[in-house]
mmCIF file of C-alpha atoms in Angstrom:
data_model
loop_
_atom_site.group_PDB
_atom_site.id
_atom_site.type_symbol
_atom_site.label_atom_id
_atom_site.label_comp_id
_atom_site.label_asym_id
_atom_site.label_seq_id
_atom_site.Cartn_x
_atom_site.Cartn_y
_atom_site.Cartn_z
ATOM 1 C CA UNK A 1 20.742 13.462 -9.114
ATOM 2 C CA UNK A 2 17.408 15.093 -9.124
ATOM 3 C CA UNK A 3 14.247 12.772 -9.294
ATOM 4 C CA UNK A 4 10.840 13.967 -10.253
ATOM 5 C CA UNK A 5 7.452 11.177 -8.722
ATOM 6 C CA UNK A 6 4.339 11.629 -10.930
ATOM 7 C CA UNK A 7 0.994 10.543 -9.258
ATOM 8 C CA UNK A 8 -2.658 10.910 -9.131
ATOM 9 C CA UNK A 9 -2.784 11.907 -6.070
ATOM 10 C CA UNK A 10 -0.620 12.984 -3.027
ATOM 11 C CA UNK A 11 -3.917 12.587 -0.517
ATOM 12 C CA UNK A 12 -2.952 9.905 1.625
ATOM 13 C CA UNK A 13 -6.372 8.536 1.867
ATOM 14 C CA UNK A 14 -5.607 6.799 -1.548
ATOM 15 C CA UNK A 15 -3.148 4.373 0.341
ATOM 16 C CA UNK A 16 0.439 2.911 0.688
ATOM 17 C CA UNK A 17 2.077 4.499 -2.608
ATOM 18 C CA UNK A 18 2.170 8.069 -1.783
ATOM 19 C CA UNK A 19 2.980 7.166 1.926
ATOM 20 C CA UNK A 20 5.848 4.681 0.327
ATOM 21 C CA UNK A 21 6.446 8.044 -2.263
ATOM 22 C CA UNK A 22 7.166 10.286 0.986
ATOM 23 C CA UNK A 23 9.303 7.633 2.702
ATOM 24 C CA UNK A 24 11.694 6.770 0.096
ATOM 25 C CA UNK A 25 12.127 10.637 -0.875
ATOM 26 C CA UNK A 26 13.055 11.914 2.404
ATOM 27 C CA UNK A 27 15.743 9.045 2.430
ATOM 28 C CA UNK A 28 17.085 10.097 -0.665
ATOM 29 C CA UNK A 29 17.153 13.565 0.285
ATOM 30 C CA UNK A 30 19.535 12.665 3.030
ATOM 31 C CA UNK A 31 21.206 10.634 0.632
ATOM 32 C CA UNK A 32 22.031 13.706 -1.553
ATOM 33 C CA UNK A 33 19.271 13.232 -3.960
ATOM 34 C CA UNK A 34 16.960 16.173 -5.005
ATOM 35 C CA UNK A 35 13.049 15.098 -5.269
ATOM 36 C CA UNK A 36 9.860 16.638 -6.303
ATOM 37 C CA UNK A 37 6.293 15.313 -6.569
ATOM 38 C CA UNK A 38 3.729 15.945 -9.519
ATOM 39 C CA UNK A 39 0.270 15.423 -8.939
ATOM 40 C CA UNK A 40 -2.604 16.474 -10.676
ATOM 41 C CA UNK A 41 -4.354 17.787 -7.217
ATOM 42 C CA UNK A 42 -5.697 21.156 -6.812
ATOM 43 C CA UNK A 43 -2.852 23.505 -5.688
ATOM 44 C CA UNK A 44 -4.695 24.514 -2.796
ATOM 45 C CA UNK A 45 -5.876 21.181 -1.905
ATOM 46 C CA UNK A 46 -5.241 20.397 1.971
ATOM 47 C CA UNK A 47 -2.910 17.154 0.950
ATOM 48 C CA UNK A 48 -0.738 19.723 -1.212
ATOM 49 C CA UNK A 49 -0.581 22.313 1.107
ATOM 50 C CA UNK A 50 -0.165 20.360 4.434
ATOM 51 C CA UNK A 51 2.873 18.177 2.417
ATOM 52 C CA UNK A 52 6.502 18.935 3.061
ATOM 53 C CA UNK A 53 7.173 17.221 -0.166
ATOM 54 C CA UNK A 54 7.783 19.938 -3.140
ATOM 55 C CA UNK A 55 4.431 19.140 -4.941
ATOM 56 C CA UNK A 56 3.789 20.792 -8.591
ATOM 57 C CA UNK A 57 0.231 19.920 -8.382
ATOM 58 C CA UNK A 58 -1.779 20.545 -11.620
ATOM 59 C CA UNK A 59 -5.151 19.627 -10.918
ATOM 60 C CA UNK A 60 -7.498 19.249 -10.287
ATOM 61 C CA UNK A 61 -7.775 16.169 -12.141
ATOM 62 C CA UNK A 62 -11.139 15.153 -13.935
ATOM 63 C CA UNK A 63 -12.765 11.668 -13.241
ATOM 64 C CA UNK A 64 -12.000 8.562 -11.936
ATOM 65 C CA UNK A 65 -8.713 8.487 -14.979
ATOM 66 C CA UNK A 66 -7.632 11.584 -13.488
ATOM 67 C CA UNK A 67 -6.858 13.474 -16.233
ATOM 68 C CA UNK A 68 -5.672 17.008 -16.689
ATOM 69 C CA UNK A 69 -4.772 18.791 -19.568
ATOM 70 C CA UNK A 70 -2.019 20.649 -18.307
ATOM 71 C CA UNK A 71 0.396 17.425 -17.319
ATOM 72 C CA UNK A 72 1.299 17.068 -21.296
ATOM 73 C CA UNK A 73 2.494 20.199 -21.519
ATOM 74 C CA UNK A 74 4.113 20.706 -18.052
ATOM 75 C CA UNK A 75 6.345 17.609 -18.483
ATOM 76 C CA UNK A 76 7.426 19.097 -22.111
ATOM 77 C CA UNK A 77 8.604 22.103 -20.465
ATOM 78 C CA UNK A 78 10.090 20.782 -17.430
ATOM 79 C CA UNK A 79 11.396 16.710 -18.079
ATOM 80 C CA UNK A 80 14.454 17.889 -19.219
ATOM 81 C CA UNK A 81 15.394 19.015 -15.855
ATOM 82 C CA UNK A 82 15.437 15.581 -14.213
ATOM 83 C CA UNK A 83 17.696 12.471 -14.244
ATOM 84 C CA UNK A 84 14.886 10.225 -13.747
ATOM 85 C CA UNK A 85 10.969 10.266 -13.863
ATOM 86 C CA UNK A 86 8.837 7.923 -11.595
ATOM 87 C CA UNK A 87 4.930 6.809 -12.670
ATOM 88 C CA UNK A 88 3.533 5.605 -9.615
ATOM 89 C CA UNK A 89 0.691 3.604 -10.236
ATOM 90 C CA UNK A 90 -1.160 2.289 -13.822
ATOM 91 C CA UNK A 91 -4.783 2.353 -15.183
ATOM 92 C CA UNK A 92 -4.651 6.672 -14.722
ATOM 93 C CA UNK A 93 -3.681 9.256 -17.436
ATOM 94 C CA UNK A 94 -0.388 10.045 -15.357
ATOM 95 C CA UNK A 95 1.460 6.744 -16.821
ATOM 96 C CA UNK A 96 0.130 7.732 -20.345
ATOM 97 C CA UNK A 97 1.153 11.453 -20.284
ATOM 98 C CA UNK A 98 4.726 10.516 -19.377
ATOM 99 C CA UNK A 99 4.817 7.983 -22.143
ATOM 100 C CA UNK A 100 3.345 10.568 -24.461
ATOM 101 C CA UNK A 101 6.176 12.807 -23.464
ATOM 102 C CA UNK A 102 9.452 10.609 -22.422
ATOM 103 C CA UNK A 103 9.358 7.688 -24.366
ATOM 104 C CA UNK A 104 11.722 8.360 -27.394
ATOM 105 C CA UNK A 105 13.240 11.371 -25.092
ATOM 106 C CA UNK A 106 16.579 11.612 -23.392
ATOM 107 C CA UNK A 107 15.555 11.353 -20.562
ATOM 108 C CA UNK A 108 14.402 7.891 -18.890
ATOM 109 C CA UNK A 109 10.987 7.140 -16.947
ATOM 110 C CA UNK A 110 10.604 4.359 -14.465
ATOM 111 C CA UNK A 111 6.866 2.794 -13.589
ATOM 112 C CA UNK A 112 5.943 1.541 -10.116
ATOM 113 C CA UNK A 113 2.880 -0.554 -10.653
ATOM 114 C CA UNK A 114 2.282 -0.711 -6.862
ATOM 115 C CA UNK A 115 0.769 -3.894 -7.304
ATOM 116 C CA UNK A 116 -1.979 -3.055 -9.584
ATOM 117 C CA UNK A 117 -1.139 -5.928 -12.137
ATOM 118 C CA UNK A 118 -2.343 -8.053 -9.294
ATOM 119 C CA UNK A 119 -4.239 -11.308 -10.826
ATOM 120 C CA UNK A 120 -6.959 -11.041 -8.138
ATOM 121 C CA UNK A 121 -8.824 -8.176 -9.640
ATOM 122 C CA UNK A 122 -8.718 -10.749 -13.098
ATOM 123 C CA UNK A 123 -10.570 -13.034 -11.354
ATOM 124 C CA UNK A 124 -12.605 -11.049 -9.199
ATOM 125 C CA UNK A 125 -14.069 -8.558 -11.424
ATOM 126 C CA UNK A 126 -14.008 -10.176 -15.219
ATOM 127 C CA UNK A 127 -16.120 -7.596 -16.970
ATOM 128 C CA UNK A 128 -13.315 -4.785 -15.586
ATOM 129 C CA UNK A 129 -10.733 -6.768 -16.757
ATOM 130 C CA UNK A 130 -12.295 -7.333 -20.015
ATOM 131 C CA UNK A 131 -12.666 -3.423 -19.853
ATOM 132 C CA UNK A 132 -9.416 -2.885 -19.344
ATOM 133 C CA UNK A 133 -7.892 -4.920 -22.322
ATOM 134 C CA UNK A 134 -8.640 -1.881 -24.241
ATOM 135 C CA UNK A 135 -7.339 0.400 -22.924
ATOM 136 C CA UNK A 136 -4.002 -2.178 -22.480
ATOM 137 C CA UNK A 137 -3.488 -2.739 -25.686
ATOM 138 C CA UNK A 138 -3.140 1.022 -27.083
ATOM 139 C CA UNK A 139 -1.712 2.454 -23.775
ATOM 140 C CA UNK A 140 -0.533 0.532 -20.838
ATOM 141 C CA UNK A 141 0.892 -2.147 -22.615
ATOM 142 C CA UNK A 142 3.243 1.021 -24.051
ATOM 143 C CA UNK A 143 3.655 2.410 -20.823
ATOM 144 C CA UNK A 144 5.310 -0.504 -19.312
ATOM 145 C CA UNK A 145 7.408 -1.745 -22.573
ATOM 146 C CA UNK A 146 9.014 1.760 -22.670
ATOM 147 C CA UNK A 147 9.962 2.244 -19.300
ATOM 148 C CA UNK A 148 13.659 2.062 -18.463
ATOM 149 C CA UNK A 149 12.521 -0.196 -15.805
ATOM 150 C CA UNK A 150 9.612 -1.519 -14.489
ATOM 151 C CA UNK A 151 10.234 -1.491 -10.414
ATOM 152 C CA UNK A 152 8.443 -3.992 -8.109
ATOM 153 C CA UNK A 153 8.056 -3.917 -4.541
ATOM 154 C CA UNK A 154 8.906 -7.855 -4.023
ATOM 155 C CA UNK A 155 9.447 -10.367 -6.133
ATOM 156 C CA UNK A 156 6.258 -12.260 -5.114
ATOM 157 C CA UNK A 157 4.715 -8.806 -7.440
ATOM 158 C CA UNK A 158 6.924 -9.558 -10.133
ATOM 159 C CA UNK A 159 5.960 -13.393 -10.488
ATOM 160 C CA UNK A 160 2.041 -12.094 -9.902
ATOM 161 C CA UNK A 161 2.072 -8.923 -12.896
ATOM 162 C CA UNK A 162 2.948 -11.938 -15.615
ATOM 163 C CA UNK A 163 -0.469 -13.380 -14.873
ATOM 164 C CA UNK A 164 -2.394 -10.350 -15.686
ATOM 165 C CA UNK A 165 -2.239 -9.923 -19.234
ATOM 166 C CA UNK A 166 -0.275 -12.383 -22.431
ATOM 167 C CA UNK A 167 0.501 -9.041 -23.927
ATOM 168 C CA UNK A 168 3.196 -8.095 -21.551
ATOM 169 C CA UNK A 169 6.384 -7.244 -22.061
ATOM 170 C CA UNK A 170 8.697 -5.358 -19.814
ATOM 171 C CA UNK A 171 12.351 -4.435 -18.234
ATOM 172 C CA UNK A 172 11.513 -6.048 -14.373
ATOM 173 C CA UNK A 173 13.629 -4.876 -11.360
ATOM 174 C CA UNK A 174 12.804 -5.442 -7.678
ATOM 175 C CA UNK A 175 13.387 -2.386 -5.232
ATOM 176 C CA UNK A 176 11.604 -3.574 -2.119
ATOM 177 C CA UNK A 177 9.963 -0.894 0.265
ATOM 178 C CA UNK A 178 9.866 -0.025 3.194
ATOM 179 C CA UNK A 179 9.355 2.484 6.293
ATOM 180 C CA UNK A 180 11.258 4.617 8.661
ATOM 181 C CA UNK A 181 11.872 4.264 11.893
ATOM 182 C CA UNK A 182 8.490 4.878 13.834
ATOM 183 C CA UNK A 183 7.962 7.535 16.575
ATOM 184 C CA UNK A 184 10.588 6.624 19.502
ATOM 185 C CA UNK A 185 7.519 7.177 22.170
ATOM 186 C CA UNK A 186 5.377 4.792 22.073
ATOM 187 C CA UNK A 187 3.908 4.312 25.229
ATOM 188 C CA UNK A 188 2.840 7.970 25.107
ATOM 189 C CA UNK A 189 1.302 7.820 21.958
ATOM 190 C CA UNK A 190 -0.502 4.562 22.794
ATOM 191 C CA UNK A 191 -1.818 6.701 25.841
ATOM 192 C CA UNK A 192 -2.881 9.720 23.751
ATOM 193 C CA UNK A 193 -4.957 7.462 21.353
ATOM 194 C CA UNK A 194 -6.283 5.568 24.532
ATOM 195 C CA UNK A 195 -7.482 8.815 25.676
ATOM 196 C CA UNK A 196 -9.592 9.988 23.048
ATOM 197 C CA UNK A 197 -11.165 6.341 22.834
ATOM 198 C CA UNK A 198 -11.257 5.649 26.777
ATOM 199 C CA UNK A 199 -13.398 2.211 26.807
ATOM 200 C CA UNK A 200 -10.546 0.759 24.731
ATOM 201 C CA UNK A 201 -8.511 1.172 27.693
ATOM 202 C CA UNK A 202 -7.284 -2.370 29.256
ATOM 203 C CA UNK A 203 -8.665 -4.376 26.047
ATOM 204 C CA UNK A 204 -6.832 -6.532 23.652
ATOM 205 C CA UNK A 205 -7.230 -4.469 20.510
ATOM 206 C CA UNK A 206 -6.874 -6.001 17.195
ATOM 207 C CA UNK A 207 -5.839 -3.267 14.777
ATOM 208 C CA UNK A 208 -7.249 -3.200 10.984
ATOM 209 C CA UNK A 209 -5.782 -0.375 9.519
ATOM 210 C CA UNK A 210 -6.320 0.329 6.064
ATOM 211 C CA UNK A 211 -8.801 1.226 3.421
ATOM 212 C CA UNK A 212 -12.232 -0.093 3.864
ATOM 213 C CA UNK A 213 -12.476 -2.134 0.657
ATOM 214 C CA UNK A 214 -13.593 -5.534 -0.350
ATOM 215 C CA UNK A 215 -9.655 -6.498 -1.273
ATOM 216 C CA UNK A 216 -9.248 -6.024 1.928
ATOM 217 C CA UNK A 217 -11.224 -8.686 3.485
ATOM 218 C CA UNK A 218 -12.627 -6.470 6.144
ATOM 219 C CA UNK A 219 -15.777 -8.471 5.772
ATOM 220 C CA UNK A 220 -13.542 -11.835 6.859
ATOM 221 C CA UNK A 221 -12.228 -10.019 10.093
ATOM 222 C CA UNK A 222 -15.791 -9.223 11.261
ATOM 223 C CA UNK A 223 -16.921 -12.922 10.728
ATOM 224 C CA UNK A 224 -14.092 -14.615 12.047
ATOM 225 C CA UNK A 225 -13.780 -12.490 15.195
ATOM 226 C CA UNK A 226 -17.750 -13.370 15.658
ATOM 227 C CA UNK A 227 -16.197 -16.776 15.750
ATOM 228 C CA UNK A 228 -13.288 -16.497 18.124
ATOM 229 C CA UNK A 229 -14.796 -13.585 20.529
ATOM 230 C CA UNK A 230 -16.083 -15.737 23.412
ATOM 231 C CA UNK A 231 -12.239 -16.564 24.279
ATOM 232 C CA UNK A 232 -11.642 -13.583 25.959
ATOM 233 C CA UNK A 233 -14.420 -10.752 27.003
ATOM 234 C CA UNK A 234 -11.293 -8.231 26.367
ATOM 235 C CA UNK A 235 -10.657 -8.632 23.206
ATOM 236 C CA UNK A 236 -11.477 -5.725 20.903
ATOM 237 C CA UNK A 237 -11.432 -4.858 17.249
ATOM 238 C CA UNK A 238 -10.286 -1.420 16.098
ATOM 239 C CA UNK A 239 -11.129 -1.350 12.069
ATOM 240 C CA UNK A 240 -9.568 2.155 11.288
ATOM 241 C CA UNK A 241 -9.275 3.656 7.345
ATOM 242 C CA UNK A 242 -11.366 6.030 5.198
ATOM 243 C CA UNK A 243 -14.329 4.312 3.082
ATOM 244 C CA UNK A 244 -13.988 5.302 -0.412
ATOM 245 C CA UNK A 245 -16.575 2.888 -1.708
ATOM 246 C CA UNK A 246 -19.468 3.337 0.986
ATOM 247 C CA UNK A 247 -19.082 -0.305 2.637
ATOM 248 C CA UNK A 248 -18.626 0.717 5.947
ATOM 249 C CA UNK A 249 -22.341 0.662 6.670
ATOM 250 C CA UNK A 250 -23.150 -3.093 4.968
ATOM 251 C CA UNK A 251 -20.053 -3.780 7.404
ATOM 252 C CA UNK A 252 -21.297 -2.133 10.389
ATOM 253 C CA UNK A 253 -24.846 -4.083 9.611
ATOM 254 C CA UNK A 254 -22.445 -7.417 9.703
ATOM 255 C CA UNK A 255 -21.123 -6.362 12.952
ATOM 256 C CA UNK A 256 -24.653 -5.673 14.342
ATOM 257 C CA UNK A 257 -26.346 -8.977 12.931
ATOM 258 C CA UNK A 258 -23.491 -10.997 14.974
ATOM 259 C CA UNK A 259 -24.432 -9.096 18.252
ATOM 260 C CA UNK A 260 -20.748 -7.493 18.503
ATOM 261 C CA UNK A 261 -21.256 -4.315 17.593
ATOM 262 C CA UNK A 262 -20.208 -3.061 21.098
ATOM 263 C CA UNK A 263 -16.558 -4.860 20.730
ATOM 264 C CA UNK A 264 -15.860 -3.016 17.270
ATOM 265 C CA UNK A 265 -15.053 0.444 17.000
ATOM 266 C CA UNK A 266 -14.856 2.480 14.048
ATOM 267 C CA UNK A 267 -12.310 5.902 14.101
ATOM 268 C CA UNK A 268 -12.248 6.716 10.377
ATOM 269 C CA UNK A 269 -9.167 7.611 9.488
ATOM 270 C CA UNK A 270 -5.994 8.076 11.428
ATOM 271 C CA UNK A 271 -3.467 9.940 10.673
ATOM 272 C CA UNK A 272 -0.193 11.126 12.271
ATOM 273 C CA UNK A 273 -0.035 10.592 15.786
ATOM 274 C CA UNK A 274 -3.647 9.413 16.343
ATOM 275 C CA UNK A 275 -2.144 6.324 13.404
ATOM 276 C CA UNK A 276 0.870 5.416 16.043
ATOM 277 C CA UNK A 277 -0.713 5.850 18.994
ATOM 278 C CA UNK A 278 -3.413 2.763 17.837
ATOM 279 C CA UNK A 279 -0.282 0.850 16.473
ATOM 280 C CA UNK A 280 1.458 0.920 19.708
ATOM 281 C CA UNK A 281 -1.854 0.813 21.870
ATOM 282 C CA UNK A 282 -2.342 -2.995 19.987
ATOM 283 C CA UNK A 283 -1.496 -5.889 20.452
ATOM 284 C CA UNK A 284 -1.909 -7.780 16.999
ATOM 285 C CA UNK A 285 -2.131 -6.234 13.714
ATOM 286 C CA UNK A 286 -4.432 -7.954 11.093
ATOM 287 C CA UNK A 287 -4.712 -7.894 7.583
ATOM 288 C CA UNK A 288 -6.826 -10.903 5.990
ATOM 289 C CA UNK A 289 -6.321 -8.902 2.813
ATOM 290 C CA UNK A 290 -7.172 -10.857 -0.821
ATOM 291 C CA UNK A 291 -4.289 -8.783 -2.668
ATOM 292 C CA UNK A 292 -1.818 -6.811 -1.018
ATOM 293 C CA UNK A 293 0.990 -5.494 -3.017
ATOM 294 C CA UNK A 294 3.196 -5.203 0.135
ATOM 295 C CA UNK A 295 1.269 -3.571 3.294
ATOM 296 C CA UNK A 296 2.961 -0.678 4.621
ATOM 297 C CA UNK A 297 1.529 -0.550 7.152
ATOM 298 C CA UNK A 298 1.892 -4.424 7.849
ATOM 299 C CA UNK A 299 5.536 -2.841 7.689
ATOM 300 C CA UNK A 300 4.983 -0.622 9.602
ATOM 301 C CA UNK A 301 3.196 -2.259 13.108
ATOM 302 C CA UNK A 302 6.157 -4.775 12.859
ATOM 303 C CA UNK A 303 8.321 -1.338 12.974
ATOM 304 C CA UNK A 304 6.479 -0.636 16.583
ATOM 305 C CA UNK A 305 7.050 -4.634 17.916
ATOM 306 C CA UNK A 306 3.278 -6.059 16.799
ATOM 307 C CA UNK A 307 3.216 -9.098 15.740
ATOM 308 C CA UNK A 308 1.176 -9.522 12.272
ATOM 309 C CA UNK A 309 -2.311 -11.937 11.305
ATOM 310 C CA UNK A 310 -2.057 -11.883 7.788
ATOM 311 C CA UNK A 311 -3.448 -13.860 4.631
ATOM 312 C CA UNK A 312 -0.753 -15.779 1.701
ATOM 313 C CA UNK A 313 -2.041 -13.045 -0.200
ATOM 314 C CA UNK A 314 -0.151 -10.238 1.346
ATOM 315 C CA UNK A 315 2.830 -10.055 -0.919
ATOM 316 C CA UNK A 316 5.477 -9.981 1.851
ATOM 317 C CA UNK A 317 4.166 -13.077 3.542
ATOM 318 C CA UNK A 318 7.200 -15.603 2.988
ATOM 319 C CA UNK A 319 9.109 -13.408 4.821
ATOM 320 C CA UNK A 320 7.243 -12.137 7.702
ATOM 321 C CA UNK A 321 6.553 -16.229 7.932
ATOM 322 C CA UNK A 322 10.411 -17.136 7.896
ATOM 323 C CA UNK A 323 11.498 -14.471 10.330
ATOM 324 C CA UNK A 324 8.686 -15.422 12.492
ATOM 325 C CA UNK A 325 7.251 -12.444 12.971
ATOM 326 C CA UNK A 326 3.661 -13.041 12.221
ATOM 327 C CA UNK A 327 1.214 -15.732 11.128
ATOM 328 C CA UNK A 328 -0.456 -16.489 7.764
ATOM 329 C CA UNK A 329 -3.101 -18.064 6.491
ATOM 330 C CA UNK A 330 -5.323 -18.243 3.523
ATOM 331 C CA UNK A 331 -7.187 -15.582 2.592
ATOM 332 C CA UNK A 332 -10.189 -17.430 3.428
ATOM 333 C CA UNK A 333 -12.696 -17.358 6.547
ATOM 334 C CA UNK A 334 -11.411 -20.918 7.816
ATOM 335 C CA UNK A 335 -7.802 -18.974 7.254
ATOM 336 C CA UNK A 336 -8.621 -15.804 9.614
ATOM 337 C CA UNK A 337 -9.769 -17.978 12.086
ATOM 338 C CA UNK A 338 -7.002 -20.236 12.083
ATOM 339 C CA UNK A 339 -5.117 -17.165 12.471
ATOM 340 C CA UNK A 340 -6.513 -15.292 15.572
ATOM 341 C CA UNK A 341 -6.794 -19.646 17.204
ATOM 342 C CA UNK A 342 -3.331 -19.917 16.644
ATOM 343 C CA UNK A 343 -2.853 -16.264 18.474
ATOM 344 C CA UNK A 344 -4.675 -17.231 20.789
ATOM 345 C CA UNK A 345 -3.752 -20.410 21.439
ATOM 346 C CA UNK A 346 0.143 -19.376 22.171
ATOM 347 C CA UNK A 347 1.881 -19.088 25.585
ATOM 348 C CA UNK A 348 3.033 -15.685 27.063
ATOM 349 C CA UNK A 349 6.104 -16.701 26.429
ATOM 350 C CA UNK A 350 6.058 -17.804 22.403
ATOM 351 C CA UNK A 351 3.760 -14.666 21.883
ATOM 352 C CA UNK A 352 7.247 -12.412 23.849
ATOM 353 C CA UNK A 353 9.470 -14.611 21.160
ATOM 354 C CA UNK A 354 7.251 -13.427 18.305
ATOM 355 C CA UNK A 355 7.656 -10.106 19.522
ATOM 356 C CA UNK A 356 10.907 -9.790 20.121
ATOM 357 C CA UNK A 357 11.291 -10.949 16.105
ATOM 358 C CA UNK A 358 9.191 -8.335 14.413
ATOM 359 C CA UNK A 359 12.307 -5.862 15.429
ATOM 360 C CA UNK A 360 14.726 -7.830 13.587
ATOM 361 C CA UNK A 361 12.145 -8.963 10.445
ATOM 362 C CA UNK A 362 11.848 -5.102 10.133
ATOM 363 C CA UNK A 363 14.882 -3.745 10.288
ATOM 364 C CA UNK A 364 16.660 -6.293 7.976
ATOM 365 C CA UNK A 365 13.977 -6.653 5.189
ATOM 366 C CA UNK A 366 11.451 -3.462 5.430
ATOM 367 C CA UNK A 367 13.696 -0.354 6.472
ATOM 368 C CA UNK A 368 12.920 2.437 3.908
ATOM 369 C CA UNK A 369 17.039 3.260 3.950
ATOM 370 C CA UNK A 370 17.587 0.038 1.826
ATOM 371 C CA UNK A 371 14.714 0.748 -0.233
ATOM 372 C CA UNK A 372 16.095 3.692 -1.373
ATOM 373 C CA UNK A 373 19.698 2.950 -2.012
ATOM 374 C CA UNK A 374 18.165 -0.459 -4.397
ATOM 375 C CA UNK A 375 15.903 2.868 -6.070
ATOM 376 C CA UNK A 376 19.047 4.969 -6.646
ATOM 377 C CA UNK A 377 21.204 1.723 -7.803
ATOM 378 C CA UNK A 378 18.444 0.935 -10.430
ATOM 379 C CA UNK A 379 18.254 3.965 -11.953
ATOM 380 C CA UNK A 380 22.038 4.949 -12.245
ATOM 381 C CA UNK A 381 22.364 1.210 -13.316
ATOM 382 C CA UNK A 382 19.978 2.097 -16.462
ATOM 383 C CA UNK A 383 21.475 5.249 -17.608
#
């Protein structure tokens, strides 16, 4: 079986679905699956060139729809050779161009919405949504009704897309997602990140990691921990991600006006080793996150034995909650509070139970390997 992922973008500063892309294809690969990538990057863009992944990348891409004239074409010539074509992602010319090309072809295209039929971004931003029923009606209404199957993450995703729009009509299938295993040394790691940020050495760090973006609820962590800081003079919070939408500084103004500015450190980025190494140098992860499609890298800290803080919003919440790996909240100040009180508030030895849990909750619901055989199952079940 050869597979073929079309995407915007294969920079991982766009978040969790080109990370989730690379996971699930190196699984398949050992799984006897060939895989390719198409993005509309530059070619000699640093994400295509620094990629193991086989990218055809045919940017660069125009605007914030990402458009390029030469997918159209491209996918003419080459769709053929594929048993199965993967959008990743909706509201960008990728989904379109595939529907263009392989919707009354032979050969069948899947659509990973990666949560972006998400009801919060209804509410939230009306006018955009209002904006957007154009551009549903004549295109991604097609997109989705075409597809072979329309894969969700979880099934909390699949219950959420029917909310977005009445015009909706499409083949559902849940995959799940996941990660791999992490990096084996993790007490190493933790002390190579520790040493490039030395005054984070012997404090309780509580790990943000992700984009900084209002669906993120970035602006929730900074309150509450103003609220729950005089506890303990050691604890410490590490909010790490790029800032696509400039609101790091109105953030970093937040942090100042509370007079903890000094407990709250800023990396960017992190990538790699520098990414486990603040993982495994934590000792909570939090995410008070408005809409999360699934988190991977909620899935991911549980994968290195850190126990999660995350909102009813997150889409994997039920089961992070029943396997007792983590605790949730609303997505709501009074909710991240309640969160880091009831953190605190725990013994030495319920916080070791919780610990010991986030093993288990991983391996059994958010390993990548059964991700990817559900992925290969759906699409030979739709041929």
């Amino acid at each position: 079986m050869k597979i073929l992922h079309v995407i915007p973008s294969v920079d991982p500063k766009y978040g969790g679905p080109i990370e989730g892309v690379t996971q699930l294809s190196v699984v398949c690969r050992d799984l006897g699956v060939e895989v390719e990538i198409c993005s509309l990057d530059a070619p000699d863009a640093a994400c295509v060139r620094n990629s193991q992944a086989l990218i055809h990348a045919l940017g660069p891409a125009v605007g914030s729809y990402w458009y390029s004239r030469s997918l159209v074409p491209w996918l003419k010539m080459h769709s053929h050779e594929y048993d199965a074509v993967i959008v990743n992602g909706l509201w960008q010319y990728v989904g379109f161009a595939v529907w263009r090309v392989l919707a009354k072809s032979s050969t069948p295209y899947f659509v990973f919405p990666h949560g972006m039929l998400g009801p919060w971004f209804k509410h939230t931003y009306p006018l955009k949504h209002f904006k957007k029923w154009f551009y549903w009606s004549w295109a991604e209404y097609r997109v989705l009704r075409d597809a072979r199957k329309v894969i969700f993450t979880c099934d909390s995703e699949r219950l959420l897309a029917r909310e977005s729009f009445w015009l909706y009509k499409v083949n559902e299938a849940v995959s799940g997602f996941g990660v791999a295993n992490p990096p084996a040394n993790g007490e190493e790691l933790a002390a190579r990140f520790l040493a490039g940020y030395p005054h984070l050495r012997g404090k309780r760090i509580i790990l943000f990691l992700g984009r900084i973006h209002e669906v993120k609820g970035c602006d929730l962590l900074i309150e509450a921990f103003a609220k729950i800081s005089h506890h303990d003079e050691q604890l410490h919070l590490l909010i790490a991600g790029p800032d696509q939408i400039g609101w790091a500084a109105k953030l970093k103004a937040q942090a100042e006006s509370s007079g903890l500015a000094h407990r709250i450190t800023w990396p960017g980025m992190l990538q790699a080793d520098m990414k486990w190494g603040a993982i495994y140098a934590t000792e909570v992860f939090c995410l008070p996150s408005h809409h999360e499609n699934f988190g991977i890298v909620v899935a991911e800290a549980l994968a290195c034995g850190k126990p999660v803080l995350i909102s009813n919003k997150v889409n994997i919440w039920r089961e992070i909650e029943a396997d007792g790996a983590g605790l949730v909240e609303d997505d709501t100040l009074a909710g991240t509070v309640t969160n880091f009180e009831r953190w605190l508030a725990m013994s030495q030895a319920e916080f070791q139970t919780m610990t010991a849990r986030t093993a288990t909750c991983f391996a059994s619901r958010f390993h990548v390997q059964r991700a990817a055989e559900r992925l290969l199952e759906i699409i030979r079940e739709s041929k």
